[in-house]
Tab-separated table of C-alpha atoms and ligand atoms in Angstrom:
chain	number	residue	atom	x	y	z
K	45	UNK	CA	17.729	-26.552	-17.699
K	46	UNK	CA	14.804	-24.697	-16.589
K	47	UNK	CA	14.684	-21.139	-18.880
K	48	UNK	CA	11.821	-18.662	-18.720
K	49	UNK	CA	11.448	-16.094	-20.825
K	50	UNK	CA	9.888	-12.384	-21.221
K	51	UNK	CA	9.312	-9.821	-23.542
K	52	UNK	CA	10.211	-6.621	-22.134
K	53	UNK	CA	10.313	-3.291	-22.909
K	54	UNK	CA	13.144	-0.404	-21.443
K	55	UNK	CA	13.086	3.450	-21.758
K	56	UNK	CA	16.286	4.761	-22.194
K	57	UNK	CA	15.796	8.123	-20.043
K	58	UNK	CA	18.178	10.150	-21.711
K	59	UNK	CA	17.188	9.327	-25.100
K	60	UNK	CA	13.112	8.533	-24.876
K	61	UNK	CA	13.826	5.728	-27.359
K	62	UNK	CA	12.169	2.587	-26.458
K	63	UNK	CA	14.263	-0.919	-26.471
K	64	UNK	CA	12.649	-3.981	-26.635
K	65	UNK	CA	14.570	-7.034	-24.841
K	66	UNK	CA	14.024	-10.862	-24.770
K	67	UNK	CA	14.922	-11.835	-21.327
K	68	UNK	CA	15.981	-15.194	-20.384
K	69	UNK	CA	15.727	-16.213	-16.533
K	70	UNK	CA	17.390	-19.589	-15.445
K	71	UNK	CA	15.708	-19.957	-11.692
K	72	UNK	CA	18.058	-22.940	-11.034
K	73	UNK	CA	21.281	-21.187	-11.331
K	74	UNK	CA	20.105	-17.468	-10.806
K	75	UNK	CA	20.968	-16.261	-14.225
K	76	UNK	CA	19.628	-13.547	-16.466
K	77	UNK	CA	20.370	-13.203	-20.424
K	78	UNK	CA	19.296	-10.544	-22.339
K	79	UNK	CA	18.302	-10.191	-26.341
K	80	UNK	CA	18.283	-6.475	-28.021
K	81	UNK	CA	15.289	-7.861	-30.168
K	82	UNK	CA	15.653	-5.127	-33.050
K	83	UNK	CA	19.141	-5.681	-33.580
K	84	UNK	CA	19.078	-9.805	-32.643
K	85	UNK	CA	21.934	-9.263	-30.615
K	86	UNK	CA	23.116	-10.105	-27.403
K	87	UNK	CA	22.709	-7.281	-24.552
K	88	UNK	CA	23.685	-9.071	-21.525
K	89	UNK	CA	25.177	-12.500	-21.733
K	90	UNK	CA	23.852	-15.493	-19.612
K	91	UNK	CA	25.348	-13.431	-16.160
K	92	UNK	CA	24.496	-14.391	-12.377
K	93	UNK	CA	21.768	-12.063	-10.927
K	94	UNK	CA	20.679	-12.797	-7.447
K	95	UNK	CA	18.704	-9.902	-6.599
K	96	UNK	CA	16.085	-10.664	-9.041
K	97	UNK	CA	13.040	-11.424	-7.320
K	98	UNK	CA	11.775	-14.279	-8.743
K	99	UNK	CA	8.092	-12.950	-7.230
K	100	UNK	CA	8.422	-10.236	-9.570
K	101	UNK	CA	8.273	-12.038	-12.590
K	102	UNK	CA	4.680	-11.888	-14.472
K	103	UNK	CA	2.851	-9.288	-16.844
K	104	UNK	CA	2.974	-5.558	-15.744
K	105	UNK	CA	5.558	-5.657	-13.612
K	106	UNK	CA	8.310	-3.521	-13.192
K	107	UNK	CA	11.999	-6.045	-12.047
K	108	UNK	CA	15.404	-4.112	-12.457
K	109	UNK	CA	18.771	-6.000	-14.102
K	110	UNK	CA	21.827	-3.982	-12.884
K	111	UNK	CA	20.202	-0.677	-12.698
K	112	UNK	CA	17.695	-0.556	-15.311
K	113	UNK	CA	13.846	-1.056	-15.605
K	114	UNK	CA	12.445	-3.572	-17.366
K	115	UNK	CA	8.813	-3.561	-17.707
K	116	UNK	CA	7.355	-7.445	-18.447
K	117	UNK	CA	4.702	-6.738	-20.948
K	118	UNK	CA	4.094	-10.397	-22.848
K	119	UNK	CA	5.431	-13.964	-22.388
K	120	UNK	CA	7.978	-14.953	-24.491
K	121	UNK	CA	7.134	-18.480	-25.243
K	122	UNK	CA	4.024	-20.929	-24.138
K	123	UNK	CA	6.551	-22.786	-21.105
K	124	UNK	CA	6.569	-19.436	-19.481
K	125	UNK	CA	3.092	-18.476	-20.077
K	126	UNK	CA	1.712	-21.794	-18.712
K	127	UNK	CA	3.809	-21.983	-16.021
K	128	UNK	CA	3.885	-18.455	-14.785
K	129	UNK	CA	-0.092	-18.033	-15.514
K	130	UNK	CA	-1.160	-20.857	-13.071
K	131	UNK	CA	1.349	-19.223	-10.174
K	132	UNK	CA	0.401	-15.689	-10.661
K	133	UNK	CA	-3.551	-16.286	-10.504
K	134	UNK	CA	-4.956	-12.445	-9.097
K	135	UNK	CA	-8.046	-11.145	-7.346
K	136	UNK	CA	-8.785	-7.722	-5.603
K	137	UNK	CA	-8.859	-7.698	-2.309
K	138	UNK	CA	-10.837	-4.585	-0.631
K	139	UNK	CA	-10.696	-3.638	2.865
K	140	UNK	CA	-13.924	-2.423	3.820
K	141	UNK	CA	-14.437	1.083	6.162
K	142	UNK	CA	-15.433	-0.746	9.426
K	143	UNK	CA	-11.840	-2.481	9.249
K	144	UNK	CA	-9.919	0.115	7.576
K	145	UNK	CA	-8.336	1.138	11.265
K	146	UNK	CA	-7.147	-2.831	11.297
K	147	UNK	CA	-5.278	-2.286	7.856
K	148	UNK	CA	-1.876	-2.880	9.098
K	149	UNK	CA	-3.176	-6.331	10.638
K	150	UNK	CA	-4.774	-7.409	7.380
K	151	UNK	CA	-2.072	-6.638	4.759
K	152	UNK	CA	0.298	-8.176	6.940
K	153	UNK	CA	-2.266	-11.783	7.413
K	154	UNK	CA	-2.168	-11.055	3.513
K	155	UNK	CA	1.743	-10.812	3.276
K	156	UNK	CA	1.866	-13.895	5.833
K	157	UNK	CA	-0.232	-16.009	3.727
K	158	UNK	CA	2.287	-15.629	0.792
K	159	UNK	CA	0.603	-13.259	-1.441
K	160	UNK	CA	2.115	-10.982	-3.405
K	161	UNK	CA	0.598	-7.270	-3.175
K	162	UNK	CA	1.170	-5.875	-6.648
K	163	UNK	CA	-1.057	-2.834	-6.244
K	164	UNK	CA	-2.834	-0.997	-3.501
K	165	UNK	CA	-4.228	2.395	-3.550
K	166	UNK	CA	-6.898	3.659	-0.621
K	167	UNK	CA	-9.957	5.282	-1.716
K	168	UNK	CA	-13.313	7.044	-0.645
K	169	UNK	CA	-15.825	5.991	-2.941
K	170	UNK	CA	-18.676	8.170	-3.315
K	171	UNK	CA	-22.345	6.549	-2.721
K	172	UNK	CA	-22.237	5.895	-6.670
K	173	UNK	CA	-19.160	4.314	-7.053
K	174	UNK	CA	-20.478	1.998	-4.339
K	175	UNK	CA	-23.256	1.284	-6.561
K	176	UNK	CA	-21.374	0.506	-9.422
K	177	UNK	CA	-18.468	-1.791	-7.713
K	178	UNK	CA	-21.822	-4.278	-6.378
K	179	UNK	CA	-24.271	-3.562	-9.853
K	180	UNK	CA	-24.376	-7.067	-9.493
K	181	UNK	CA	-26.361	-6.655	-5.749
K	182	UNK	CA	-28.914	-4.137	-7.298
K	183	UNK	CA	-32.202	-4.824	-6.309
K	184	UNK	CA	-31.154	-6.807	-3.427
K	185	UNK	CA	-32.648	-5.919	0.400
K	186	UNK	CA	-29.451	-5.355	1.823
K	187	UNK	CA	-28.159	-3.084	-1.756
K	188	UNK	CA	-29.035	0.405	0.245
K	189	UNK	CA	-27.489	-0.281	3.433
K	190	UNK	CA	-24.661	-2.065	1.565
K	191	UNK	CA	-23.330	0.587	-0.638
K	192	UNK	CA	-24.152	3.295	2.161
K	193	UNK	CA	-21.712	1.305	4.309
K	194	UNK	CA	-19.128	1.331	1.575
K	195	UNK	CA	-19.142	5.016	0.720
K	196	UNK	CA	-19.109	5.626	4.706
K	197	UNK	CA	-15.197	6.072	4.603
K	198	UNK	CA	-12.095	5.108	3.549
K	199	UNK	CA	-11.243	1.153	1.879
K	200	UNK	CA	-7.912	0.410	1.126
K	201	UNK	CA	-8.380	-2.002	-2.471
K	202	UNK	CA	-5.696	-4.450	-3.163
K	203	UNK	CA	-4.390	-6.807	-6.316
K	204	UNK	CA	-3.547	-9.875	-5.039
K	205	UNK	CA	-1.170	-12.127	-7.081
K	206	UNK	CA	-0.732	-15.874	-6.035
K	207	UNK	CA	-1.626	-19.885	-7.053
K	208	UNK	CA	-4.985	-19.985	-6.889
K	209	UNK	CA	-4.869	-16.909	-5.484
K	210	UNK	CA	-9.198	-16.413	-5.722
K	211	UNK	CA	-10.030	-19.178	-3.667
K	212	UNK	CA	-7.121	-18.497	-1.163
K	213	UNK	CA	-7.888	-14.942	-0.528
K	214	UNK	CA	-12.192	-15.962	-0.003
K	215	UNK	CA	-10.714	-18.809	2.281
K	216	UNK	CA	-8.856	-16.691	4.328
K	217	UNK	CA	-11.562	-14.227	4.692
K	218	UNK	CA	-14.080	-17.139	5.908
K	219	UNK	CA	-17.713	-17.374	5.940
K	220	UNK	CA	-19.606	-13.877	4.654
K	221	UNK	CA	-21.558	-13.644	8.111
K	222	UNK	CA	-18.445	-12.711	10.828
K	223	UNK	CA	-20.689	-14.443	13.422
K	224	UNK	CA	-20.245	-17.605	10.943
K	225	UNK	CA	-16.716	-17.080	10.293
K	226	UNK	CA	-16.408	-16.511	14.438
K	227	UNK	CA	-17.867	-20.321	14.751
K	228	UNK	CA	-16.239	-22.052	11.617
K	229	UNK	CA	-13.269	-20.269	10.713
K	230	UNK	CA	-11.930	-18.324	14.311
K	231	UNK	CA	-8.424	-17.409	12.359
K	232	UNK	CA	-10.094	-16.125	9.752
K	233	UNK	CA	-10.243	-12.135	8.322
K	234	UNK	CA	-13.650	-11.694	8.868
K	235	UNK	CA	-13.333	-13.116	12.197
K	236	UNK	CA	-11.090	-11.452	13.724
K	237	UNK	CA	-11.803	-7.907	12.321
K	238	UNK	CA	-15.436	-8.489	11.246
K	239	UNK	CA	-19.039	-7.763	12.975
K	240	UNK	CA	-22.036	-9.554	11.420
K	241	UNK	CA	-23.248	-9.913	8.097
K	242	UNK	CA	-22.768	-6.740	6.878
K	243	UNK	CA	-20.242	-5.393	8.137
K	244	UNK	CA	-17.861	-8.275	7.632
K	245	UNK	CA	-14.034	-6.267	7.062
K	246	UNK	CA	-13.324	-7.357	3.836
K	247	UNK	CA	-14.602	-8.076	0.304
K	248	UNK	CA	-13.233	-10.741	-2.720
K	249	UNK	CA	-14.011	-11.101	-5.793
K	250	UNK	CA	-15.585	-14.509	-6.881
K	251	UNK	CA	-14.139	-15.797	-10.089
K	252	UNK	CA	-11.477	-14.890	-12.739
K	253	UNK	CA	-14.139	-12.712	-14.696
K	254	UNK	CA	-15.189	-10.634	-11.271
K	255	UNK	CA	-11.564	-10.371	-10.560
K	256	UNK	CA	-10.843	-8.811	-13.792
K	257	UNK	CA	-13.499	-6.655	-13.517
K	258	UNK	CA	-12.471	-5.622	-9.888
K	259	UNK	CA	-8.791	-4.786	-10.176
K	260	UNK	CA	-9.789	-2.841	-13.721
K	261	UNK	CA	-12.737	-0.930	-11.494
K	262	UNK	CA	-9.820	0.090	-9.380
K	263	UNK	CA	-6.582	-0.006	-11.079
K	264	UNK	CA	-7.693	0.483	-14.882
K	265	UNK	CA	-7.744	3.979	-15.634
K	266	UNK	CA	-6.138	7.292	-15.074
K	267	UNK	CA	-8.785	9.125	-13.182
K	268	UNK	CA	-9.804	6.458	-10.483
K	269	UNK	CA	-12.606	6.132	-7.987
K	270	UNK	CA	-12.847	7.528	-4.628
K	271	UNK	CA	-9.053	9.441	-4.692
K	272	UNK	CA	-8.537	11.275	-1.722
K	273	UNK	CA	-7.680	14.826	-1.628
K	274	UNK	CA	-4.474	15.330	0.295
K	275	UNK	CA	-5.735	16.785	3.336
K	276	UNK	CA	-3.667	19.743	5.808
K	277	UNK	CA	-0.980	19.160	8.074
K	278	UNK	CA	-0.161	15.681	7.484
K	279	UNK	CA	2.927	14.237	6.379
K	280	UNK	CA	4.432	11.642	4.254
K	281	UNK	CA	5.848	7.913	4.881
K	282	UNK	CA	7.355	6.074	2.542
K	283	UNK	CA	7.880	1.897	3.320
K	284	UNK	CA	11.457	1.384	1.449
K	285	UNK	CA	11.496	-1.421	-0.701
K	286	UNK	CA	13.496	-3.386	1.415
K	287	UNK	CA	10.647	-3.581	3.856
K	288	UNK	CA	7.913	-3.964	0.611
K	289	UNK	CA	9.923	-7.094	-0.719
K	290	UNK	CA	10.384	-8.636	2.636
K	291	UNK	CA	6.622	-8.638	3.756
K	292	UNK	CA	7.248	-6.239	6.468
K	293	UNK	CA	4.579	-3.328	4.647
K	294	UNK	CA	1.727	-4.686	7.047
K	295	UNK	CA	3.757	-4.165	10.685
K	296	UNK	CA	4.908	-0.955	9.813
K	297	UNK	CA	1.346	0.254	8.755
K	298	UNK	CA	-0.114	-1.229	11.763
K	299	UNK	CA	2.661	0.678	13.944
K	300	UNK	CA	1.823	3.969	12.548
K	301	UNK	CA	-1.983	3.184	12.885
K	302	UNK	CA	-1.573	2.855	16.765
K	303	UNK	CA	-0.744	6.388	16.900
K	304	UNK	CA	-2.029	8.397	13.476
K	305	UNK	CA	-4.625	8.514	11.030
K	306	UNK	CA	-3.720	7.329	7.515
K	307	UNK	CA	-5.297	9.230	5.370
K	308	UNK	CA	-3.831	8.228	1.837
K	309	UNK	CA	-1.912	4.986	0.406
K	310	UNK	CA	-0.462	3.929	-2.465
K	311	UNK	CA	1.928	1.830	-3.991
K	312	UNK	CA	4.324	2.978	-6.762
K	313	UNK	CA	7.317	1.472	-9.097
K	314	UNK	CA	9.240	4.535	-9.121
K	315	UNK	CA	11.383	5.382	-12.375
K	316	UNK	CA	15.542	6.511	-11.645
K	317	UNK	CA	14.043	10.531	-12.667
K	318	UNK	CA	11.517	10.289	-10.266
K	319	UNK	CA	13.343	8.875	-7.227
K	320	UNK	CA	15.718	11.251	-8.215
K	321	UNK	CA	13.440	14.325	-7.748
K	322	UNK	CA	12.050	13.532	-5.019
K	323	UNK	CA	15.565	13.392	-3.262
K	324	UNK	CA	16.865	16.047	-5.004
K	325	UNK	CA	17.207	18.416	-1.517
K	326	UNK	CA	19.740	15.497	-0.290
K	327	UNK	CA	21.984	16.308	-3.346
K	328	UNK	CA	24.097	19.057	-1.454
K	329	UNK	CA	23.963	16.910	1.907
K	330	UNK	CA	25.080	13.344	0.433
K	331	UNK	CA	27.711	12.844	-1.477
K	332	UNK	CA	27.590	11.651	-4.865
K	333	UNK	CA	27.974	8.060	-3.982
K	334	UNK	CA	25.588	8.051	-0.915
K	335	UNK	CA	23.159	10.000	-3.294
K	336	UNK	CA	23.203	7.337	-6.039
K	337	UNK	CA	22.998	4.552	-3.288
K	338	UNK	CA	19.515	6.272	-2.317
K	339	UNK	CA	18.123	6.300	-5.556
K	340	UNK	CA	18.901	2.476	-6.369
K	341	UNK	CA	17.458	1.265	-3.444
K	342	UNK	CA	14.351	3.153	-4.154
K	343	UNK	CA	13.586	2.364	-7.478
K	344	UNK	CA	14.860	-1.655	-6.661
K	345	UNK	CA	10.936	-2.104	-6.110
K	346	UNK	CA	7.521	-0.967	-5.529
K	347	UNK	CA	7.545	1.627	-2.219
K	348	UNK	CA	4.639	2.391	-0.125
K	349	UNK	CA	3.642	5.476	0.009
K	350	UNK	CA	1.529	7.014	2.971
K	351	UNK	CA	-0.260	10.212	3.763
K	352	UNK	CA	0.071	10.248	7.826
K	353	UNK	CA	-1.935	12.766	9.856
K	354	UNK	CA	-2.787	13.579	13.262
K	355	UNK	CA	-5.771	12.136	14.695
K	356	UNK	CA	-6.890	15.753	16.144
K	357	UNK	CA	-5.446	17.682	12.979
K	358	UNK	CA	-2.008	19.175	14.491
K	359	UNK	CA	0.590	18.791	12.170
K	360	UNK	CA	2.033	15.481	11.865
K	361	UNK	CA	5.480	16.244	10.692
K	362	UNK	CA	7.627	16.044	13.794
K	363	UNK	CA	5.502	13.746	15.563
K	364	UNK	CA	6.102	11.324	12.612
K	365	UNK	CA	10.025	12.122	12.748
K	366	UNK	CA	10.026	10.981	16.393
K	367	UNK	CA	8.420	7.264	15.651
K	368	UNK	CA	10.527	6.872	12.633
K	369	UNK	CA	13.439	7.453	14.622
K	370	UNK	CA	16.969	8.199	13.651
K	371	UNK	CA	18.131	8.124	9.825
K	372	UNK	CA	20.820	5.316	11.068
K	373	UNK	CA	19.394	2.176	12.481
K	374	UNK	CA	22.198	1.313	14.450
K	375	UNK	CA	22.030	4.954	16.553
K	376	UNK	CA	18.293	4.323	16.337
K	377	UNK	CA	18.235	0.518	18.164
K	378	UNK	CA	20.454	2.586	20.831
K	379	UNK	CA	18.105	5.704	21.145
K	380	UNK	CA	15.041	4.371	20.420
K	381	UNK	CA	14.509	0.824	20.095
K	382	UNK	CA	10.884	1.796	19.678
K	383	UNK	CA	11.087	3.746	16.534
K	384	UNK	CA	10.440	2.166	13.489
K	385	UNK	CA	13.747	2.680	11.633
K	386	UNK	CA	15.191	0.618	14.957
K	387	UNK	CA	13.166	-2.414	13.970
K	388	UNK	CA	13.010	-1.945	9.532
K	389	UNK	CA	16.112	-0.679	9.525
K	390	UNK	CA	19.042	-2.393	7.828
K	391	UNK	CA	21.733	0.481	7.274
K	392	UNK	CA	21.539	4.314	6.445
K	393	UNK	CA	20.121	3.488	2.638
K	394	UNK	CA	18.170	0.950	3.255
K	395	UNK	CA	16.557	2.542	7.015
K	396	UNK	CA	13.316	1.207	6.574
K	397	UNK	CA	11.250	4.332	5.900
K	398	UNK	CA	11.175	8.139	4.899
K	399	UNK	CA	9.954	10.684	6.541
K	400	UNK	CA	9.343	14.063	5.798
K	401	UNK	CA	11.948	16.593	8.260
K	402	UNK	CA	10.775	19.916	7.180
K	403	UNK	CA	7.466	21.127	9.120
K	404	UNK	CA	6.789	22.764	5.737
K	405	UNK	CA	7.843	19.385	3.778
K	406	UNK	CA	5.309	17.861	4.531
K	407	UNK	CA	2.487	19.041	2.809
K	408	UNK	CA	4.739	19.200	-0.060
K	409	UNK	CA	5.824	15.924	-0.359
K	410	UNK	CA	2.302	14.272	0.120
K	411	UNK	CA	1.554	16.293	-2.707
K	412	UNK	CA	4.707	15.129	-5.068
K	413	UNK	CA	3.348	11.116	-4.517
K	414	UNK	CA	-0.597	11.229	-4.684
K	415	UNK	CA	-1.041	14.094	-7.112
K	416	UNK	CA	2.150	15.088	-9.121
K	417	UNK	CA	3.270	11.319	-10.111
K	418	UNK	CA	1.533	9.336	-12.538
K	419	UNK	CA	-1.073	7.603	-10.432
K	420	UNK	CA	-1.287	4.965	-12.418
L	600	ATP	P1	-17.937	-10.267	-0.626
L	600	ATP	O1	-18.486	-10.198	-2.047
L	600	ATP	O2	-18.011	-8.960	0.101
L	600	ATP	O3	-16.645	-10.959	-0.507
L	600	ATP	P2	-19.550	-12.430	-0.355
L	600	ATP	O4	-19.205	-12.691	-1.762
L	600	ATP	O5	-19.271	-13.455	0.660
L	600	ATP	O6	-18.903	-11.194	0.185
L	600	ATP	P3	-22.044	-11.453	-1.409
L	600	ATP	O7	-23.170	-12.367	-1.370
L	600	ATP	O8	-21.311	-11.211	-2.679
L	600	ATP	O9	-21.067	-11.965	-0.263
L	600	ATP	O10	-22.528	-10.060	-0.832
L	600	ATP	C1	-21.743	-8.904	-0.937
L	600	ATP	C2	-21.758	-8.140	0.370
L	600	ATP	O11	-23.068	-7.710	0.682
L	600	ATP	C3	-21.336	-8.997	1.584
L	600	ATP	O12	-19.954	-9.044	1.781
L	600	ATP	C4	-22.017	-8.245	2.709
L	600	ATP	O13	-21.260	-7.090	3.082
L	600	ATP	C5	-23.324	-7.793	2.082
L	600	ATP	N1	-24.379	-8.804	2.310
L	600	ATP	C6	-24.581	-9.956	1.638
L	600	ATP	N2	-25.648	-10.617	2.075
L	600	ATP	C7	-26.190	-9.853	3.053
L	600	ATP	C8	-27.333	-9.976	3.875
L	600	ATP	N3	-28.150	-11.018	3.781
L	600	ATP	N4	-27.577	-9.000	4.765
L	600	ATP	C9	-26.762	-7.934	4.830
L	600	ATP	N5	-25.684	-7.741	4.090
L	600	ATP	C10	-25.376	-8.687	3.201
L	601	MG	MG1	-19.424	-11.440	-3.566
């Protein structure tokens, strides 16, 4: 019987001790098994486990077993490792400023392709981080007008994880020159949302060792290029996991860019204290059980997180609350089938998105994701 297995590491929250678990994941009959790996005991016995997402299963990531947070941080034996390395291949993906107003399209061409979007963060790089992402370009004609273009305004940069997932992303991008990719490739990224040479939507990186070097450039370090300050009056989304797991991240973006500006994005694993803090004004509205509910869904994956302003700098909070719609999808597909909870929505928990209700909320709670979390 197929049997993968992980080393993986859990906090205990109330104690800050740190356990360290074998787990065992048997695809063909949806089974998990853990191993307390101090104590060589059993944790969890071979148990059914649908809602593992198999996707979710490589180095770094963050997968919960009834409740708790594993984090994946080696292979547990060479099967897994060759298998899982070949499927989880990973290159960044960078959407450049002239398409950043097309970002909904692209992460959802992304999400249609069958990648896997295991970080995303949006940026303003100054002139020299330009120059140090393409060091490789120096001395080049087009280096000037290059890294001027790319310090012109926001990029959104994304880790891609799928098979081969270098070549796949550059293929679906097309040719370099959009006039090219217009000709050869009319489907294609740089097509569609592309001008000429260069200005041509979207970058990828060109081998394993770029890709490294990429994703680190972005993702690597606490203090990262290009973060945004959180700018006045705006207010904050969040994309539910729900909506994150089922590829819906890119239609829901692309709604909210028909009508606002967004000014911030990120993607976060939240932990049960976090999710918990951030909800904590719903504790004397909910009820325990409804309040618990909340916080699994949550932290049951990574939730997108973005900053959403006003295009001519009026406060964004109740204009916001109006596309989101209703908290309950069902009242929402009634009164306004338009709203985004009406199509994300599921049920109350799982509605599709947050959004801030508090004109003065706002501010505040933009501030709790892109500067008080860890943004790493
Ligand atoms: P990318 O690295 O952005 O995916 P690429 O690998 O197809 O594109 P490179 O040759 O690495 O192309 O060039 C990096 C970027 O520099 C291009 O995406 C484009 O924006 C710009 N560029 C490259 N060649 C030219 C050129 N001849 N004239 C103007 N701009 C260019
Ligand atoms: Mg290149």
């Amino acid at each position: 019987m197929l049997r993968y297995c992980f080393i993986s590491e859990w906090l205990d929250p109330s104690s800050g001790v740190l356990w360290k678990y074998q787990l065992f994941w048997y695809p063909e009959t949806k089974e998990v098994e853990m191993v307390d790996i101090k104590n060589r005991r059993h944790f969890l016995k071979r148990t059914k486990y649908e809602e593992l997402r198999s996707s979710l299963l490589y180095i770094g990531s963050m997968v919960t077993i009834f409740g708790r947070q594993l984090k994946l941080t080696e292979y547990g034996d060479d099967f897994t490792r060759n298998s899982i390395e070949s499927q989880t291949e990973r290159t960044l993906a960078m959407i450049k400023p002239d398409a950043y107003k097309h970002m909904g399209k692209i992460i959802d061409a992304i999400c249609q392709s069958g990648f896997l979007i295991s970080k995303l963060r949006v940026a303003k790089l100054s002139k020299e981080e330009a120059e140090a992402f393409y060091a490789v370009h120096r001395g080049k004609p087009f280096y000037e007008r290059l890294t001027d273009f790319m310090s012109s305004g926001r990029i959104c940069a994304m880790e891609l994880v799928a098979p081969g997932a270098i070549r796949k992303w550059r293929e679906l991008l097309g040719p370099t020159d959009s006039n090219q990719a217009r000709a050869e490739a009319p489907s294609s990224i740089r097509a569609q949302f592309g001008t000429d040479k260069s200005y041509n939507a979207c970058h990828g990186s060109d081998a394993p060792e770029t890709a490294a070097e990429e994703c680190a450039f972005f993702f690597g370090r606490d203090r990262y290029p290009g973060k945004c300050d959180v700018a006045r009056n705006t207010t904050l989304c969040l994309v539910k996991p729900h909506v994150v797991a089922d590829g819906g991240a890119g239609l829901v973006v692309d709604m909210i860019q028909d009508v606002f500006d967004i000014t911030a994005a990120q993607l976060f694993t939240l932990d049960r204290n976090a999710a918990a803090e951030f909800y904590e004004v719903y504790k004397g509205v909910l009820n325990a059980g409804e309040f618990n509910a909340m916080v699994d869904h949550l932290t049951s994956g990574p939730v997108l997180a973005l900053e959403v302003a006003d295009r001519d700098g009026a406060s964004s909070v109740e204009p916001f609350r109006q596309l989101s719609g209703p908290m309950d999808p069902e009242l929402a597909r009634v009164l306004r089938p338009d709203s985004l909870r009406a199509r994300f929505g599921l049920n109350t928990i799982k509605n599709g998105v947050h959004c801030s209700d508090l004109e003065e909320d706002g501010v505040l709670e933009v501030n709790y994701f892109f500067t008080i979390l860890p943004q790493s």
